[in-house]
Amino acid sequence: MKYFRLHNISRYMVCFLLISCGASKSDNLLNAPETWRKEVLEFPLLFAKSLPYTGEEHIRFAEGWGEPENEEYFSYVFVWILEEDPNLDAIKITSDMEAYFTGLMKMGLLSKLRFFKKLPKTKAAFVSSGSGNKRFEGSIDVYDAFFAKETIRLHVKVSSSYCTILEKHLVYFRLSPKAFSNVIWTDLEEVTMKPTCSTQN
């Protein structure tokens, strides 16, 4: 009986977390291989409510994203499609990513029923990689609560633009534990908005 109840609680919690993370019925606007899983979330994000944005997050996960031994592990792209200009700089991106991944991994611990696990601190660092506040590069040291159960370092590229067709502000995040020289980055860079905004990236 105890096992039955725990099993049902676990299933209920996972379903609750997945359904209530701000899932949107909007179509995903990112072009990526068909084998890459897709999600669309709405702001405010349940796991990162402190992020002060209005809009959606569109995500494409590399096929091997959830497999720690796979070359594509934790490699994915997401874009924020925002109503207002986020006025990003390196400091703000650092703060946003620490809040984002801390919340995401807390949700991961809950989904695994690891209520008493102390989450290691998420640490991010970004610098501008181009003129103005349009492109950034950095890293995020984050505890992978979903798969590897250890701290990993994600290498990250961020770029922002304005889409005149959608009349929205776009912020791309491309992430992978692999160094920027790795071939996976060719695949990540090729993930862009569908034709309406492809020239605005």
mmCIF file of C-alpha atoms in Angstrom:
data_model
loop_
_atom_site.group_PDB
_atom_site.id
_atom_site.type_symbol
_atom_site.label_atom_id
_atom_site.label_comp_id
_atom_site.label_asym_id
_atom_site.label_seq_id
_atom_site.Cartn_x
_atom_site.Cartn_y
_atom_site.Cartn_z
ATOM 1 C CA MET A 1 0.000 0.000 0.000
ATOM 2 C CA LYS A 2 2.798 2.455 0.852
ATOM 3 C CA TYR A 3 4.523 1.705 -2.473
ATOM 4 C CA PHE A 4 1.258 2.210 -4.335
ATOM 5 C CA ARG A 5 0.670 5.587 -2.720
ATOM 6 C CA LEU A 6 4.245 6.769 -3.288
ATOM 7 C CA HIS A 7 4.113 5.629 -6.906
ATOM 8 C CA ASN A 8 0.893 7.550 -7.500
ATOM 9 C CA ILE A 9 2.224 10.655 -5.744
ATOM 10 C CA SER A 10 5.318 10.515 -7.939
ATOM 11 C CA ARG A 11 3.272 10.228 -11.111
ATOM 12 C CA TYR A 12 0.953 13.031 -10.025
ATOM 13 C CA MET A 13 3.826 15.355 -9.164
ATOM 14 C CA VAL A 14 5.634 14.799 -12.452
ATOM 15 C CA CYS A 15 2.421 15.436 -14.396
ATOM 16 C CA PHE A 16 1.674 18.546 -12.331
ATOM 17 C CA LEU A 17 5.152 19.966 -12.900
ATOM 18 C CA LEU A 18 5.077 19.320 -16.633
ATOM 19 C CA ILE A 19 1.584 20.668 -17.179
ATOM 20 C CA SER A 20 1.878 23.749 -14.989
ATOM 21 C CA CYS A 21 5.262 25.033 -16.120
ATOM 22 C CA GLY A 22 3.508 27.498 -18.384
ATOM 23 C CA ALA A 23 2.971 25.194 -21.354
ATOM 24 C CA SER A 24 1.502 27.061 -24.310
ATOM 25 C CA LYS A 25 -0.674 25.864 -27.180
ATOM 26 C CA SER A 26 1.295 28.025 -29.631
ATOM 27 C CA ASP A 27 3.166 26.354 -32.470
ATOM 28 C CA ASN A 28 6.921 26.143 -32.014
ATOM 29 C CA LEU A 29 8.579 28.663 -34.351
ATOM 30 C CA LEU A 30 12.090 27.212 -34.311
ATOM 31 C CA ASN A 31 13.391 25.290 -37.313
ATOM 32 C CA ALA A 32 15.332 22.200 -36.216
ATOM 33 C CA PRO A 33 15.630 18.522 -37.226
ATOM 34 C CA GLU A 34 12.404 16.561 -36.829
ATOM 35 C CA THR A 35 14.061 14.333 -34.231
ATOM 36 C CA TRP A 36 14.608 17.320 -31.906
ATOM 37 C CA ARG A 37 11.890 17.501 -29.246
ATOM 38 C CA LYS A 38 10.002 20.790 -28.996
ATOM 39 C CA GLU A 39 8.240 22.760 -26.271
ATOM 40 C CA VAL A 40 6.607 26.166 -25.930
ATOM 41 C CA LEU A 41 6.231 27.835 -22.506
ATOM 42 C CA GLU A 42 4.579 31.074 -21.486
ATOM 43 C CA PHE A 43 5.971 33.787 -19.240
ATOM 44 C CA PRO A 44 5.917 34.042 -16.313
ATOM 45 C CA LEU A 45 7.724 30.702 -16.151
ATOM 46 C CA LEU A 46 6.517 28.671 -13.174
ATOM 47 C CA PHE A 47 10.052 27.674 -12.228
ATOM 48 C CA ALA A 48 11.498 31.185 -12.702
ATOM 49 C CA LYS A 49 8.748 33.652 -11.858
ATOM 50 C CA SER A 50 11.264 36.365 -10.988
ATOM 51 C CA LEU A 51 12.110 36.849 -14.673
ATOM 52 C CA PRO A 52 10.237 40.075 -15.498
ATOM 53 C CA TYR A 53 9.181 39.287 -19.060
ATOM 54 C CA THR A 54 5.980 38.897 -21.072
ATOM 55 C CA GLY A 55 5.928 36.498 -23.978
ATOM 56 C CA GLU A 56 6.868 32.922 -24.788
ATOM 57 C CA GLU A 57 9.851 30.588 -24.716
ATOM 58 C CA HIS A 58 10.262 28.241 -27.687
ATOM 59 C CA ILE A 59 12.640 25.297 -27.166
ATOM 60 C CA ARG A 60 14.241 22.609 -29.363
ATOM 61 C CA PHE A 61 16.184 19.810 -27.688
ATOM 62 C CA ALA A 62 18.877 17.851 -29.555
ATOM 63 C CA GLU A 63 17.934 14.200 -29.985
ATOM 64 C CA GLY A 64 20.448 12.992 -27.375
ATOM 65 C CA TRP A 65 19.714 15.804 -24.916
ATOM 66 C CA GLY A 66 18.699 13.581 -22.003
ATOM 67 C CA GLU A 67 21.528 11.018 -22.329
ATOM 68 C CA PRO A 68 24.705 11.930 -20.371
ATOM 69 C CA GLU A 69 26.861 9.592 -22.499
ATOM 70 C CA ASN A 70 25.562 11.030 -25.779
ATOM 71 C CA GLU A 71 27.544 13.631 -27.741
ATOM 72 C CA GLU A 72 24.365 15.756 -27.859
ATOM 73 C CA TYR A 73 23.753 15.617 -24.105
ATOM 74 C CA PHE A 74 22.181 18.809 -22.738
ATOM 75 C CA SER A 75 22.614 20.556 -26.094
ATOM 76 C CA TYR A 76 19.618 22.644 -27.030
ATOM 77 C CA VAL A 77 18.311 26.003 -28.215
ATOM 78 C CA PHE A 78 15.632 28.228 -26.785
ATOM 79 C CA VAL A 79 14.411 31.634 -27.829
ATOM 80 C CA TRP A 80 12.491 34.147 -25.782
ATOM 81 C CA ILE A 81 9.863 35.943 -27.873
ATOM 82 C CA LEU A 82 9.166 39.021 -25.809
ATOM 83 C CA GLU A 83 6.727 41.908 -25.910
ATOM 84 C CA GLU A 84 9.191 44.438 -24.510
ATOM 85 C CA ASP A 85 12.872 45.117 -25.138
ATOM 86 C CA PRO A 86 14.719 43.190 -22.372
ATOM 87 C CA ASN A 87 17.644 45.671 -22.505
ATOM 88 C CA LEU A 88 20.148 42.911 -21.906
ATOM 89 C CA ASP A 89 23.728 43.278 -20.768
ATOM 90 C CA ALA A 90 26.209 40.729 -19.419
ATOM 91 C CA ILE A 91 25.211 41.356 -15.813
ATOM 92 C CA LYS A 92 21.500 40.933 -16.496
ATOM 93 C CA ILE A 93 21.988 37.742 -18.515
ATOM 94 C CA THR A 94 24.121 36.323 -15.712
ATOM 95 C CA SER A 95 21.410 37.070 -13.150
ATOM 96 C CA ASP A 96 18.613 35.761 -15.392
ATOM 97 C CA MET A 97 20.408 32.485 -16.125
ATOM 98 C CA GLU A 98 21.200 31.855 -12.468
ATOM 99 C CA ALA A 99 17.534 32.365 -11.572
ATOM 100 C CA TYR A 100 16.360 30.303 -14.548
ATOM 101 C CA PHE A 101 18.530 27.244 -13.921
ATOM 102 C CA THR A 102 18.200 27.332 -10.139
ATOM 103 C CA GLY A 103 14.427 27.182 -10.528
ATOM 104 C CA LEU A 104 14.566 24.553 -13.260
ATOM 105 C CA MET A 105 16.763 22.224 -11.227
ATOM 106 C CA LYS A 106 14.656 22.679 -8.094
ATOM 107 C CA MET A 107 11.770 21.449 -10.213
ATOM 108 C CA GLY A 108 13.960 18.552 -11.324
ATOM 109 C CA LEU A 109 14.623 17.535 -7.730
ATOM 110 C CA LEU A 110 10.899 17.635 -6.972
ATOM 111 C CA SER A 111 10.094 15.514 -10.014
ATOM 112 C CA LYS A 112 12.515 12.874 -8.710
ATOM 113 C CA LEU A 113 11.068 13.129 -5.176
ATOM 114 C CA ARG A 114 14.464 14.259 -3.872
ATOM 115 C CA PHE A 115 12.931 16.639 -1.352
ATOM 116 C CA PHE A 116 15.923 16.822 0.965
ATOM 117 C CA LYS A 117 18.698 17.166 -1.602
ATOM 118 C CA LYS A 118 20.536 20.465 -1.194
ATOM 119 C CA LEU A 119 20.858 22.029 -4.628
ATOM 120 C CA PRO A 120 24.408 23.191 -5.420
ATOM 121 C CA LYS A 121 24.575 26.875 -6.297
ATOM 122 C CA THR A 122 24.172 27.771 -9.962
ATOM 123 C CA LYS A 123 26.958 30.066 -11.154
ATOM 124 C CA ALA A 124 26.873 31.924 -14.462
ATOM 125 C CA ALA A 125 29.286 34.342 -16.113
ATOM 126 C CA PHE A 126 28.822 36.226 -19.389
ATOM 127 C CA VAL A 127 30.701 38.789 -21.449
ATOM 128 C CA SER A 128 29.764 40.761 -24.536
ATOM 129 C CA SER A 129 31.056 39.148 -27.727
ATOM 130 C CA GLY A 130 30.062 41.860 -30.185
ATOM 131 C CA SER A 131 29.320 45.533 -30.595
ATOM 132 C CA GLY A 132 26.488 46.854 -28.452
ATOM 133 C CA ASN A 133 24.317 44.549 -26.357
ATOM 134 C CA LYS A 134 23.435 42.064 -29.100
ATOM 135 C CA ARG A 135 25.759 39.079 -28.615
ATOM 136 C CA PHE A 136 27.175 37.428 -25.515
ATOM 137 C CA GLU A 137 29.138 34.330 -24.608
ATOM 138 C CA GLY A 138 29.507 32.663 -21.257
ATOM 139 C CA SER A 139 29.134 29.593 -19.111
ATOM 140 C CA ILE A 140 26.756 28.207 -16.523
ATOM 141 C CA ASP A 141 27.838 25.771 -13.808
ATOM 142 C CA VAL A 142 24.626 23.970 -12.896
ATOM 143 C CA TYR A 143 23.635 20.779 -11.107
ATOM 144 C CA ASP A 144 21.817 18.488 -13.558
ATOM 145 C CA ALA A 145 18.995 17.217 -11.361
ATOM 146 C CA PHE A 146 17.261 15.419 -14.234
ATOM 147 C CA PHE A 147 19.876 13.112 -15.731
ATOM 148 C CA ALA A 148 23.547 13.140 -14.690
ATOM 149 C CA LYS A 149 22.935 14.020 -11.009
ATOM 150 C CA GLU A 150 26.120 16.078 -10.962
ATOM 151 C CA THR A 151 27.286 19.619 -11.694
ATOM 152 C CA ILE A 152 27.991 20.297 -15.351
ATOM 153 C CA ARG A 153 29.331 23.324 -17.198
ATOM 154 C CA LEU A 154 27.207 24.622 -20.039
ATOM 155 C CA HIS A 155 28.811 26.808 -22.687
ATOM 156 C CA VAL A 156 26.338 29.394 -23.898
ATOM 157 C CA LYS A 157 25.893 31.820 -26.777
ATOM 158 C CA VAL A 158 23.225 34.521 -26.546
ATOM 159 C CA SER A 159 22.034 36.838 -29.301
ATOM 160 C CA SER A 160 19.198 39.345 -29.424
ATOM 161 C CA SER A 161 17.304 41.001 -32.258
ATOM 162 C CA TYR A 162 13.981 42.578 -33.157
ATOM 163 C CA CYS A 163 11.583 40.821 -35.515
ATOM 164 C CA THR A 164 9.662 43.404 -37.531
ATOM 165 C CA ILE A 165 7.249 40.750 -38.828
ATOM 166 C CA LEU A 166 6.175 39.569 -35.384
ATOM 167 C CA GLU A 167 6.868 42.942 -33.774
ATOM 168 C CA LYS A 168 8.585 41.074 -30.949
ATOM 169 C CA HIS A 169 12.022 41.079 -29.352
ATOM 170 C CA LEU A 170 13.923 37.809 -29.776
ATOM 171 C CA VAL A 171 16.625 36.465 -27.473
ATOM 172 C CA TYR A 172 18.346 33.258 -28.593
ATOM 173 C CA PHE A 173 20.127 30.961 -26.145
ATOM 174 C CA ARG A 174 22.290 28.136 -27.513
ATOM 175 C CA LEU A 175 23.721 25.774 -24.895
ATOM 176 C CA SER A 176 25.943 22.704 -24.711
ATOM 177 C CA PRO A 177 28.523 21.153 -22.379
ATOM 178 C CA LYS A 178 30.705 20.858 -25.492
ATOM 179 C CA ALA A 179 33.269 23.565 -26.271
ATOM 180 C CA PHE A 180 32.396 26.114 -28.938
ATOM 181 C CA SER A 181 34.796 24.330 -31.314
ATOM 182 C CA ASN A 182 32.759 21.105 -31.187
ATOM 183 C CA VAL A 183 30.697 20.086 -34.209
ATOM 184 C CA ILE A 184 27.453 20.252 -32.167
ATOM 185 C CA TRP A 185 27.657 24.033 -32.391
ATOM 186 C CA THR A 186 27.153 23.879 -36.150
ATOM 187 C CA ASP A 187 23.810 22.189 -35.491
ATOM 188 C CA LEU A 188 22.886 24.655 -32.747
ATOM 189 C CA GLU A 189 23.683 27.670 -34.907
ATOM 190 C CA GLU A 190 21.433 26.349 -37.666
ATOM 191 C CA VAL A 191 18.373 26.428 -35.400
ATOM 192 C CA THR A 192 16.624 29.696 -36.215
ATOM 193 C CA MET A 193 13.140 31.116 -36.423
ATOM 194 C CA LYS A 194 10.917 30.017 -39.276
ATOM 195 C CA PRO A 195 11.112 32.228 -42.427
ATOM 196 C CA THR A 196 9.130 35.125 -40.959
ATOM 197 C CA CYS A 197 12.130 36.135 -38.849
ATOM 198 C CA SER A 198 15.080 34.255 -40.335
ATOM 199 C CA THR A 199 16.622 37.444 -41.711
ATOM 200 C CA GLN A 200 16.248 39.227 -38.390
ATOM 201 C CA ASN A 201 18.459 36.825 -36.403
#
